[in-house]
Amino acid sequence: AEKERQYVARTQAKLGNAAFVDSAPAEVVEKERQKLKEAEVRAEKLEKYLGDLA
């Protein structure tokens, strides 16, 4: 779960970087946004799973 949270944070920072968003091809930015959404879902599921185990 921690690795997913770290990945989400890194990807959010990357997408929050105007220089990256402005200079990267639109397909790359869109792919990063999609990967971010998927990672957020995985992180949420892992958090729930770990919470259920506790």
mmCIF file of N, CA and C in Angstrom:
data_model
loop_
_atom_site.group_PDB
_atom_site.id
_atom_site.type_symbol
_atom_site.label_atom_id
_atom_site.label_comp_id
_atom_site.label_asym_id
_atom_site.label_seq_id
_atom_site.Cartn_x
_atom_site.Cartn_y
_atom_site.Cartn_z
ATOM 1 N N ALA A 1 0.832 -1.194 0.000
ATOM 2 C CA ALA A 1 0.000 0.000 0.000
ATOM 3 C C ALA A 1 0.873 1.253 0.000
ATOM 4 N N GLU A 2 1.982 1.185 0.719
ATOM 5 C CA GLU A 2 2.869 2.351 0.791
ATOM 6 C C GLU A 2 3.463 2.677 -0.576
ATOM 7 N N LYS A 3 3.854 1.651 -1.317
ATOM 8 C CA LYS A 3 4.415 1.889 -2.651
ATOM 9 C C LYS A 3 3.375 2.522 -3.570
ATOM 10 N N GLU A 4 2.139 2.087 -3.459
ATOM 11 C CA GLU A 4 1.074 2.680 -4.281
ATOM 12 C C GLU A 4 0.883 4.143 -3.917
ATOM 13 N N ARG A 5 0.886 4.438 -2.613
ATOM 14 C CA ARG A 5 0.727 5.838 -2.182
ATOM 15 C C ARG A 5 1.882 6.694 -2.697
ATOM 16 N N GLN A 6 3.093 6.146 -2.647
ATOM 17 C CA GLN A 6 4.256 6.883 -3.149
ATOM 18 C C GLN A 6 4.142 7.112 -4.651
ATOM 19 N N TYR A 7 3.702 6.091 -5.374
ATOM 20 C CA TYR A 7 3.528 6.230 -6.820
ATOM 21 C C TYR A 7 2.478 7.295 -7.125
ATOM 22 N N VAL A 8 1.373 7.271 -6.401
ATOM 23 C CA VAL A 8 0.315 8.268 -6.589
ATOM 24 C C VAL A 8 0.879 9.662 -6.343
ATOM 25 N N ALA A 9 1.635 9.832 -5.278
ATOM 26 C CA ALA A 9 2.203 11.145 -4.956
ATOM 27 C C ALA A 9 3.160 11.613 -6.045
ATOM 28 N N ARG A 10 4.023 10.710 -6.527
ATOM 29 C CA ARG A 10 4.972 11.080 -7.590
ATOM 30 C C ARG A 10 4.233 11.463 -8.869
ATOM 31 N N THR A 11 3.220 10.685 -9.217
ATOM 32 C CA THR A 11 2.492 10.950 -10.454
ATOM 33 C C THR A 11 1.687 12.234 -10.341
ATOM 34 N N GLN A 12 1.104 12.484 -9.179
ATOM 35 C CA GLN A 12 0.385 13.745 -8.982
ATOM 36 C C GLN A 12 1.338 14.925 -9.117
ATOM 37 N N ALA A 13 2.542 14.787 -8.570
ATOM 38 C CA ALA A 13 3.534 15.859 -8.673
ATOM 39 C C ALA A 13 3.931 16.079 -10.129
ATOM 40 N N LYS A 14 4.117 14.981 -10.855
ATOM 41 C CA LYS A 14 4.491 15.089 -12.264
ATOM 42 C C LYS A 14 3.394 15.800 -13.050
ATOM 43 N N LEU A 15 2.148 15.402 -12.816
ATOM 44 C CA LEU A 15 1.035 16.019 -13.538
ATOM 45 C C LEU A 15 0.770 17.440 -13.052
ATOM 46 N N GLY A 16 1.217 17.766 -11.862
ATOM 47 C CA GLY A 16 1.078 19.117 -11.343
ATOM 48 C C GLY A 16 2.179 20.052 -11.834
ATOM 49 N N ASN A 17 3.173 19.470 -12.501
ATOM 50 C CA ASN A 17 4.290 20.243 -13.037
ATOM 51 C C ASN A 17 3.889 20.787 -14.409
ATOM 52 N N ALA A 18 3.672 22.090 -14.481
ATOM 53 C CA ALA A 18 3.219 22.712 -15.727
ATOM 54 C C ALA A 18 4.209 22.473 -16.862
ATOM 55 N N ALA A 19 5.495 22.448 -16.554
ATOM 56 C CA ALA A 19 6.504 22.228 -17.595
ATOM 57 C C ALA A 19 6.334 20.849 -18.226
ATOM 58 N N PHE A 20 6.069 19.835 -17.409
ATOM 59 C CA PHE A 20 5.847 18.489 -17.941
ATOM 60 C C PHE A 20 4.591 18.459 -18.793
ATOM 61 N N VAL A 21 3.506 18.977 -18.261
ATOM 62 C CA VAL A 21 2.220 18.930 -18.963
ATOM 63 C C VAL A 21 2.288 19.712 -20.276
ATOM 64 N N ASP A 22 2.969 20.847 -20.260
ATOM 65 C CA ASP A 22 3.058 21.676 -21.464
ATOM 66 C C ASP A 22 3.989 21.099 -22.521
ATOM 67 N N SER A 23 5.056 20.425 -22.091
ATOM 68 C CA SER A 23 6.045 19.962 -23.059
ATOM 69 C C SER A 23 5.843 18.519 -23.512
ATOM 70 N N ALA A 24 5.184 17.709 -22.709
ATOM 71 C CA ALA A 24 4.980 16.306 -23.069
ATOM 72 C C ALA A 24 3.860 16.189 -24.097
ATOM 73 N N PRO A 25 3.962 15.189 -24.967
ATOM 74 C CA PRO A 25 2.861 14.955 -25.915
ATOM 75 C C PRO A 25 1.562 14.666 -25.159
ATOM 76 N N ALA A 26 0.451 15.066 -25.746
ATOM 77 C CA ALA A 26 -0.852 14.892 -25.099
ATOM 78 C C ALA A 26 -1.112 13.434 -24.742
ATOM 79 N N GLU A 27 -0.659 12.509 -25.597
ATOM 80 C CA GLU A 27 -0.889 11.076 -25.322
ATOM 81 C C GLU A 27 -0.168 10.648 -24.051
ATOM 82 N N VAL A 28 1.027 11.181 -23.849
ATOM 83 C CA VAL A 28 1.814 10.829 -22.661
ATOM 84 C C VAL A 28 1.127 11.357 -21.407
ATOM 85 N N VAL A 29 0.662 12.594 -21.470
ATOM 86 C CA VAL A 29 -0.022 13.191 -20.322
ATOM 87 C C VAL A 29 -1.293 12.406 -20.013
ATOM 88 N N GLU A 30 -2.046 12.060 -21.045
ATOM 89 C CA GLU A 30 -3.289 11.306 -20.834
ATOM 90 C C GLU A 30 -2.991 9.928 -20.257
ATOM 91 N N LYS A 31 -1.928 9.288 -20.741
ATOM 92 C CA LYS A 31 -1.553 7.970 -20.220
ATOM 93 C C LYS A 31 -1.173 8.069 -18.741
ATOM 94 N N GLU A 32 -0.443 9.118 -18.371
ATOM 95 C CA GLU A 32 -0.076 9.325 -16.968
ATOM 96 C C GLU A 32 -1.325 9.546 -16.115
ATOM 97 N N ARG A 33 -2.276 10.304 -16.637
ATOM 98 C CA ARG A 33 -3.528 10.534 -15.891
ATOM 99 C C ARG A 33 -4.280 9.227 -15.684
ATOM 100 N N GLN A 34 -4.314 8.380 -16.720
ATOM 101 C CA GLN A 34 -4.996 7.088 -16.608
ATOM 102 C C GLN A 34 -4.281 6.201 -15.593
ATOM 103 N N LYS A 35 -2.950 6.165 -15.656
ATOM 104 C CA LYS A 35 -2.182 5.361 -14.702
ATOM 105 C C LYS A 35 -2.397 5.863 -13.281
ATOM 106 N N LEU A 36 -2.525 7.174 -13.124
ATOM 107 C CA LEU A 36 -2.782 7.743 -11.801
ATOM 108 C C LEU A 36 -4.129 7.270 -11.270
ATOM 109 N N LYS A 37 -5.159 7.323 -12.108
ATOM 110 C CA LYS A 37 -6.487 6.864 -11.674
ATOM 111 C C LYS A 37 -6.436 5.407 -11.244
ATOM 112 N N GLU A 38 -5.760 4.575 -12.038
ATOM 113 C CA GLU A 38 -5.659 3.152 -11.711
ATOM 114 C C GLU A 38 -4.900 2.941 -10.402
ATOM 115 N N ALA A 39 -3.840 3.686 -10.203
ATOM 116 C CA ALA A 39 -3.054 3.560 -8.971
ATOM 117 C C ALA A 39 -3.861 4.011 -7.762
ATOM 118 N N GLU A 40 -4.658 5.062 -7.928
ATOM 119 C CA GLU A 40 -5.501 5.531 -6.822
ATOM 120 C C GLU A 40 -6.509 4.458 -6.428
ATOM 121 N N VAL A 41 -7.079 3.775 -7.417
ATOM 122 C CA VAL A 41 -8.034 2.696 -7.130
ATOM 123 C C VAL A 41 -7.321 1.554 -6.406
ATOM 124 N N ARG A 42 -6.130 1.182 -6.903
ATOM 125 C CA ARG A 42 -5.372 0.101 -6.245
ATOM 126 C C ARG A 42 -5.021 0.473 -4.816
ATOM 127 N N ALA A 43 -4.580 1.694 -4.600
ATOM 128 C CA ALA A 43 -4.208 2.139 -3.256
ATOM 129 C C ALA A 43 -5.413 2.103 -2.328
ATOM 130 N N GLU A 44 -6.549 2.551 -2.831
ATOM 131 C CA GLU A 44 -7.769 2.545 -2.018
ATOM 132 C C GLU A 44 -8.166 1.119 -1.651
ATOM 133 N N LYS A 45 -8.087 0.203 -2.614
ATOM 134 C CA LYS A 45 -8.431 -1.196 -2.345
ATOM 135 C C LYS A 45 -7.470 -1.805 -1.330
ATOM 136 N N LEU A 46 -6.171 -1.502 -1.477
ATOM 137 C CA LEU A 46 -5.186 -2.028 -0.532
ATOM 138 C C LEU A 46 -5.427 -1.491 0.872
ATOM 139 N N GLU A 47 -5.730 -0.208 0.973
ATOM 140 C CA GLU A 47 -6.010 0.395 2.282
ATOM 141 C C GLU A 47 -7.216 -0.290 2.926
ATOM 142 N N LYS A 48 -8.252 -0.519 2.135
ATOM 143 C CA LYS A 48 -9.451 -1.171 2.662
ATOM 144 C C LYS A 48 -9.117 -2.597 3.106
ATOM 145 N N TYR A 49 -8.380 -3.314 2.273
ATOM 146 C CA TYR A 49 -7.998 -4.682 2.591
ATOM 147 C C TYR A 49 -7.182 -4.730 3.883
ATOM 148 N N LEU A 50 -6.202 -3.846 3.992
ATOM 149 C CA LEU A 50 -5.371 -3.819 5.200
ATOM 150 C C LEU A 50 -6.189 -3.410 6.418
ATOM 151 N N GLY A 51 -7.137 -2.513 6.228
ATOM 152 C CA GLY A 51 -8.012 -2.111 7.323
ATOM 153 C C GLY A 51 -8.881 -3.265 7.791
ATOM 154 N N ASP A 52 -9.328 -4.085 6.832
ATOM 155 C CA ASP A 52 -10.153 -5.242 7.177
ATOM 156 C C ASP A 52 -9.351 -6.287 7.945
ATOM 157 N N LEU A 53 -8.053 -6.366 7.672
ATOM 158 C CA LEU A 53 -7.207 -7.343 8.361
ATOM 159 C C LEU A 53 -6.919 -6.936 9.802
ATOM 160 N N ALA A 54 -6.937 -5.654 10.060
ATOM 161 C CA ALA A 54 -6.573 -5.149 11.391
ATOM 162 C C ALA A 54 -7.639 -5.418 12.425
#
